[in-house]
Amino acid sequence: MTALRGLWPEVQDTCTSLGLMLLLVLFMGLARVVTRQQLHRFMMAHTFVLEFLATFQLCCCTHELQLLSEQEPAHPTWPLTLIYFFSLVHGLTLVGTSSNPCGVMMHMLLGGMSPETGAIRLLAQLIGALCSRYCISALWSLGLTKYHLNERTFACRNPIQVDLPKAVITEAICSFIFHSALLHFQEIRTKLRIHLLAALITFLVYAGGSLTGAVFNPALALSLHFKCFDEAFLRFFIVYWLAPSLGILLMILMFSFFLPWLYNNHTINKKE
């Protein structure tokens, strides 16, 4: 009984954090419904607001998930379960948005998005990422749990635990794998696709989390590590912005140019 009483405050704090994230998802969902009803005639404004809300939701929830994962670093099963669950939630609620500048870049390079729409989405993601940082800081200042410290959001908690080349390779590979899956899972029915992507995100975080945090999202990295960008901009710019973009470029070169070229050469050789 004494042990249960000792655990109860931590259980309460965890439930409070989970409830906060679910309430945030609910409010963002209501905001999306209103946006679709009121701004459907204004395409650019509609696109901007939906992308802003999606990025805001993703970043705020990730701040809270990161906080929970740090409470028991030696037992990663619970944090990974939460990552999988909230990846499902985001996959179900953020349909039609990317919340990731690399996703926008991929669609633009493949000709699926105009430069104007891409610029609007990128601006919305940048603003959403920065706003989420200050919103989560305001929520933590309320002291809803013992883990919520307002000062935490304004401190640099460097997640890069390896040298620069390994960090770049990690983020580039994560971005390459994730966006390759996004590109090639389109024909899979939605319910199964969301589960597959959630499982893939969980695996990538497990595999690369101890090295760089496995963010592979420049907007999310800016929200999570804004202070670190201020203190060591070039290092964080290379790891969290250039490396994921490099992964996207390699993915497009491979699937759009190299593999088709290899296939055509093989077909020609067989005919000869």
Short mmCIF file of C-alpha atoms in Angstrom, two decimals:
data_model
loop_
_atom_site.label_atom_id
_atom_site.label_comp_id
_atom_site.label_asym_id
_atom_site.label_seq_id
_atom_site.Cartn_x
_atom_site.Cartn_y
_atom_site.Cartn_z
CA MET A 1 0.00 0.00 0.00
CA THR A 2 2.84 2.37 0.86
CA ALA A 3 4.45 1.66 -2.52
CA LEU A 4 1.19 2.45 -4.29
CA ARG A 5 0.88 5.72 -2.41
CA GLY A 6 4.42 6.59 -3.43
CA LEU A 7 3.65 5.91 -7.09
CA TRP A 8 0.31 7.70 -7.13
CA PRO A 9 1.67 11.29 -7.57
CA GLU A 10 3.72 10.17 -10.59
CA VAL A 11 0.69 8.43 -12.08
CA GLN A 12 -1.33 11.61 -11.56
CA ASP A 13 1.36 13.70 -13.27
CA THR A 14 1.48 11.29 -16.22
CA CYS A 15 -2.31 11.32 -16.57
CA THR A 16 -2.30 15.12 -16.41
CA SER A 17 0.27 15.30 -19.21
CA LEU A 18 -1.68 12.83 -21.35
CA GLY A 19 -4.91 14.71 -20.70
CA LEU A 20 -3.22 17.97 -21.68
CA MET A 21 -2.10 16.49 -25.00
CA LEU A 22 -5.51 15.01 -25.75
CA LEU A 23 -7.22 18.32 -24.95
CA LEU A 24 -4.79 20.09 -27.25
CA VAL A 25 -5.60 17.63 -30.05
CA LEU A 26 -9.31 18.18 -29.43
CA PHE A 27 -9.04 21.99 -29.56
CA MET A 28 -6.93 21.86 -32.70
CA GLY A 29 -9.52 19.54 -34.24
CA LEU A 30 -12.31 22.01 -33.46
CA ALA A 31 -10.20 24.83 -34.91
CA ARG A 32 -9.73 22.82 -38.12
CA VAL A 33 -13.48 22.26 -38.42
CA VAL A 34 -14.12 26.00 -38.05
CA THR A 35 -11.36 26.79 -40.54
CA ARG A 36 -12.80 24.44 -43.17
CA GLN A 37 -16.24 25.96 -42.72
CA GLN A 38 -15.24 29.61 -42.71
CA LEU A 39 -12.19 29.78 -44.98
CA HIS A 40 -12.92 27.19 -47.68
CA ARG A 41 -13.44 29.99 -50.23
CA PHE A 42 -10.06 31.57 -49.48
CA MET A 43 -7.62 28.89 -50.59
CA MET A 44 -4.35 30.44 -49.43
CA ALA A 45 -5.71 31.44 -46.01
CA HIS A 46 -7.31 28.01 -45.67
CA THR A 47 -4.01 26.28 -46.49
CA PHE A 48 -2.02 28.51 -44.15
CA VAL A 49 -4.29 28.05 -41.13
CA LEU A 50 -4.58 24.26 -41.52
CA GLU A 51 -0.80 23.87 -41.83
CA PHE A 52 -0.27 26.19 -38.86
CA LEU A 53 -2.68 24.20 -36.67
CA ALA A 54 -1.13 20.88 -37.71
CA THR A 55 2.42 22.02 -36.96
CA PHE A 56 1.32 23.62 -33.69
CA GLN A 57 -0.36 20.37 -32.57
CA LEU A 58 2.61 18.20 -33.54
CA CYS A 59 5.17 20.42 -31.81
CA CYS A 60 3.20 20.91 -28.58
CA CYS A 61 2.54 17.19 -28.21
CA THR A 62 6.18 16.37 -28.92
CA HIS A 63 7.32 18.81 -26.22
CA GLU A 64 5.10 17.00 -23.73
CA LEU A 65 6.14 13.54 -24.99
CA GLN A 66 9.80 14.48 -24.66
CA LEU A 67 9.16 15.59 -21.10
CA LEU A 68 7.47 12.29 -20.24
CA SER A 69 10.20 10.21 -21.89
CA GLU A 70 12.87 11.84 -19.74
CA GLN A 71 11.26 10.66 -16.51
CA GLU A 72 12.30 7.00 -17.01
CA PRO A 73 15.13 6.99 -19.56
CA ALA A 74 16.19 3.46 -18.58
CA HIS A 75 12.77 2.03 -19.50
CA PRO A 76 11.93 3.20 -23.04
CA THR A 77 8.91 0.92 -23.57
CA TRP A 78 6.35 3.38 -22.17
CA PRO A 79 7.65 6.43 -24.11
CA LEU A 80 7.79 4.38 -27.32
CA THR A 81 4.20 3.25 -26.73
CA LEU A 82 3.16 6.88 -26.35
CA ILE A 83 5.06 7.83 -29.52
CA TYR A 84 3.23 5.11 -31.43
CA PHE A 85 -0.15 6.15 -30.02
CA PHE A 86 0.25 9.85 -30.73
CA SER A 87 1.69 9.12 -34.17
CA LEU A 88 -1.62 7.36 -34.84
CA VAL A 89 -3.53 10.34 -33.46
CA HIS A 90 -1.60 12.77 -35.65
CA GLY A 91 -2.02 10.50 -38.67
CA LEU A 92 -5.78 10.40 -38.17
CA THR A 93 -6.27 14.10 -37.41
CA LEU A 94 -3.71 15.83 -39.64
CA VAL A 95 -4.78 14.41 -42.99
CA GLY A 96 -3.98 16.79 -45.85
CA THR A 97 -1.12 18.55 -44.05
CA SER A 98 2.55 17.67 -43.75
CA SER A 99 3.76 19.59 -40.64
CA ASN A 100 7.23 19.05 -42.05
CA PRO A 101 9.18 21.33 -44.43
CA CYS A 102 10.84 18.24 -45.93
CA GLY A 103 7.42 16.91 -46.93
CA VAL A 104 6.63 20.21 -48.64
CA MET A 105 9.97 20.14 -50.43
CA MET A 106 9.32 16.58 -51.59
CA HIS A 107 5.95 17.49 -53.11
CA MET A 108 7.39 20.59 -54.76
CA LEU A 109 10.31 18.71 -56.31
CA LEU A 110 7.99 15.97 -57.57
CA GLY A 111 5.68 18.57 -59.14
CA GLY A 112 2.76 17.90 -56.80
CA MET A 113 2.67 21.38 -55.29
CA SER A 114 3.09 24.88 -56.70
CA PRO A 115 5.87 27.14 -55.35
CA GLU A 116 3.26 29.59 -53.99
CA THR A 117 1.45 26.90 -52.01
CA GLY A 118 4.78 25.51 -50.83
CA ALA A 119 5.89 28.93 -49.57
CA ILE A 120 2.59 29.41 -47.70
CA ARG A 121 2.92 26.00 -46.06
CA LEU A 122 6.55 26.61 -45.08
CA LEU A 123 5.69 29.97 -43.52
CA ALA A 124 2.78 28.41 -41.60
CA GLN A 125 5.05 25.65 -40.31
CA LEU A 126 7.70 28.10 -39.15
CA ILE A 127 5.18 30.27 -37.29
CA GLY A 128 3.39 27.23 -35.86
CA ALA A 129 6.68 25.80 -34.56
CA LEU A 130 7.66 29.04 -32.82
CA CYS A 131 4.18 29.66 -31.41
CA SER A 132 4.02 26.13 -29.99
CA ARG A 133 7.21 26.76 -28.05
CA TYR A 134 5.81 29.79 -26.27
CA CYS A 135 2.40 28.21 -25.77
CA ILE A 136 3.88 25.14 -24.09
CA SER A 137 6.02 27.42 -21.95
CA ALA A 138 2.90 29.25 -20.78
CA LEU A 139 1.15 25.95 -20.00
CA TRP A 140 4.12 24.64 -18.05
CA SER A 141 4.29 27.86 -16.04
CA LEU A 142 0.91 26.87 -14.54
CA GLY A 143 2.66 24.03 -12.70
CA LEU A 144 0.06 21.38 -13.50
CA THR A 145 2.65 18.65 -12.77
CA LYS A 146 5.94 18.60 -10.91
CA TYR A 147 7.70 18.10 -14.28
CA HIS A 148 6.34 21.32 -15.76
CA LEU A 149 9.06 23.91 -15.41
CA ASN A 150 8.75 27.12 -17.37
CA GLU A 151 12.53 27.53 -17.54
CA ARG A 152 12.92 24.18 -19.29
CA THR A 153 11.64 25.45 -22.66
CA PHE A 154 14.21 28.23 -22.70
CA ALA A 155 17.23 26.05 -21.95
CA CYS A 156 19.36 24.30 -24.56
CA ARG A 157 19.13 20.54 -23.98
CA ASN A 158 21.52 19.33 -26.64
CA PRO A 159 20.26 15.99 -28.04
CA ILE A 160 23.26 15.42 -30.34
CA GLN A 161 25.33 12.68 -28.68
CA VAL A 162 27.62 11.85 -31.62
CA ASP A 163 30.05 13.75 -33.83
CA LEU A 164 28.76 15.89 -36.69
CA PRO A 165 29.16 13.39 -39.60
CA LYS A 166 27.31 10.63 -37.70
CA ALA A 167 24.57 13.07 -36.69
CA VAL A 168 24.11 14.19 -40.32
CA ILE A 169 23.97 10.59 -41.53
CA THR A 170 21.43 9.66 -38.85
CA GLU A 171 19.03 12.48 -39.66
CA ALA A 172 19.46 12.03 -43.42
CA ILE A 173 18.74 8.29 -43.22
CA CYS A 174 15.68 8.83 -41.00
CA SER A 175 14.32 11.42 -43.42
CA PHE A 176 15.10 9.19 -46.42
CA ILE A 177 13.31 6.16 -44.92
CA PHE A 178 10.29 8.06 -43.60
CA HIS A 179 9.58 10.02 -46.76
CA SER A 180 10.21 6.97 -48.94
CA ALA A 181 7.49 5.25 -46.94
CA LEU A 182 5.19 8.26 -47.31
CA LEU A 183 5.71 8.21 -51.05
CA HIS A 184 5.18 4.49 -51.52
CA PHE A 185 2.42 3.84 -48.97
CA GLN A 186 -0.08 6.02 -50.84
CA GLU A 187 -1.78 3.04 -52.48
CA ILE A 188 -2.28 1.24 -49.16
CA ARG A 189 -5.69 1.74 -47.55
CA THR A 190 -5.72 4.59 -45.05
CA LYS A 191 -6.23 2.65 -41.80
CA LEU A 192 -3.34 0.29 -42.48
CA ARG A 193 -1.11 3.07 -43.82
CA ILE A 194 -1.48 5.11 -40.63
CA HIS A 195 -0.48 2.12 -38.49
CA LEU A 196 2.51 1.36 -40.70
CA LEU A 197 3.74 4.96 -40.56
CA ALA A 198 3.24 5.13 -36.78
CA ALA A 199 5.24 1.91 -36.38
CA LEU A 200 7.97 3.28 -38.66
CA ILE A 201 8.20 6.56 -36.70
CA THR A 202 8.45 4.62 -33.44
CA PHE A 203 11.22 2.42 -34.87
CA LEU A 204 13.19 5.42 -36.17
CA VAL A 205 12.92 7.20 -32.82
CA TYR A 206 14.08 4.03 -31.07
CA ALA A 207 16.98 3.53 -33.49
CA GLY A 208 18.19 7.13 -33.73
CA GLY A 209 16.81 8.76 -30.62
CA SER A 210 19.93 8.18 -28.55
CA LEU A 211 22.10 9.72 -31.29
CA THR A 212 20.28 12.89 -32.40
CA GLY A 213 16.74 12.52 -31.10
CA ALA A 214 15.68 11.29 -34.57
CA VAL A 215 13.66 14.42 -35.34
CA PHE A 216 13.92 14.44 -39.20
CA ASN A 217 11.64 17.50 -39.24
CA PRO A 218 13.21 21.00 -39.43
CA ALA A 219 10.13 22.77 -38.03
CA LEU A 220 9.88 20.38 -35.08
CA ALA A 221 13.62 20.68 -34.43
CA LEU A 222 13.31 24.47 -34.36
CA SER A 223 10.51 24.26 -31.79
CA LEU A 224 12.25 21.69 -29.58
CA HIS A 225 15.76 23.15 -29.75
CA PHE A 226 15.31 26.85 -30.48
CA LYS A 227 17.78 27.90 -27.79
CA CYS A 228 20.38 25.46 -29.16
CA PHE A 229 20.01 27.01 -32.61
CA ASP A 230 20.79 30.35 -30.97
CA GLU A 231 23.89 29.01 -29.20
CA ALA A 232 25.28 26.73 -31.93
CA PHE A 233 23.38 27.69 -35.08
CA LEU A 234 25.68 26.20 -37.72
CA ARG A 235 25.85 22.75 -36.07
CA PHE A 236 22.09 22.52 -35.54
CA PHE A 237 21.35 23.99 -38.96
CA ILE A 238 23.45 21.28 -40.62
CA VAL A 239 22.05 18.40 -38.55
CA TYR A 240 18.37 19.31 -38.35
CA TRP A 241 17.78 21.33 -41.53
CA LEU A 242 20.35 20.36 -44.15
CA ALA A 243 20.60 16.65 -43.30
CA PRO A 244 16.84 15.88 -43.61
CA SER A 245 16.74 17.91 -46.83
CA LEU A 246 19.69 15.87 -48.13
CA GLY A 247 17.74 12.71 -47.33
CA ILE A 248 14.81 13.99 -49.39
CA LEU A 249 17.05 14.83 -52.36
CA LEU A 250 18.70 11.42 -52.28
CA MET A 251 15.32 9.73 -52.08
CA ILE A 252 13.99 11.63 -55.11
CA LEU A 253 17.17 11.00 -57.10
CA MET A 254 17.01 7.29 -56.34
CA PHE A 255 13.33 6.64 -57.03
CA SER A 256 12.77 9.16 -59.82
CA PHE A 257 16.03 8.89 -61.75
CA PHE A 258 18.47 6.16 -60.73
CA LEU A 259 16.11 3.19 -60.32
CA PRO A 260 14.11 3.97 -63.52
CA TRP A 261 17.41 4.37 -65.41
CA LEU A 262 18.64 1.04 -64.00
CA TYR A 263 15.37 -0.66 -64.93
CA ASN A 264 15.45 0.72 -68.50
CA ASN A 265 19.04 -0.41 -68.99
CA HIS A 266 18.18 -3.88 -67.70
CA THR A 267 15.18 -4.09 -70.05
CA ILE A 268 17.27 -3.02 -73.05
CA ASN A 269 19.96 -5.57 -72.22
CA LYS A 270 17.39 -8.35 -71.96
CA LYS A 271 15.96 -7.48 -75.38
CA GLU A 272 19.41 -7.53 -76.92
#
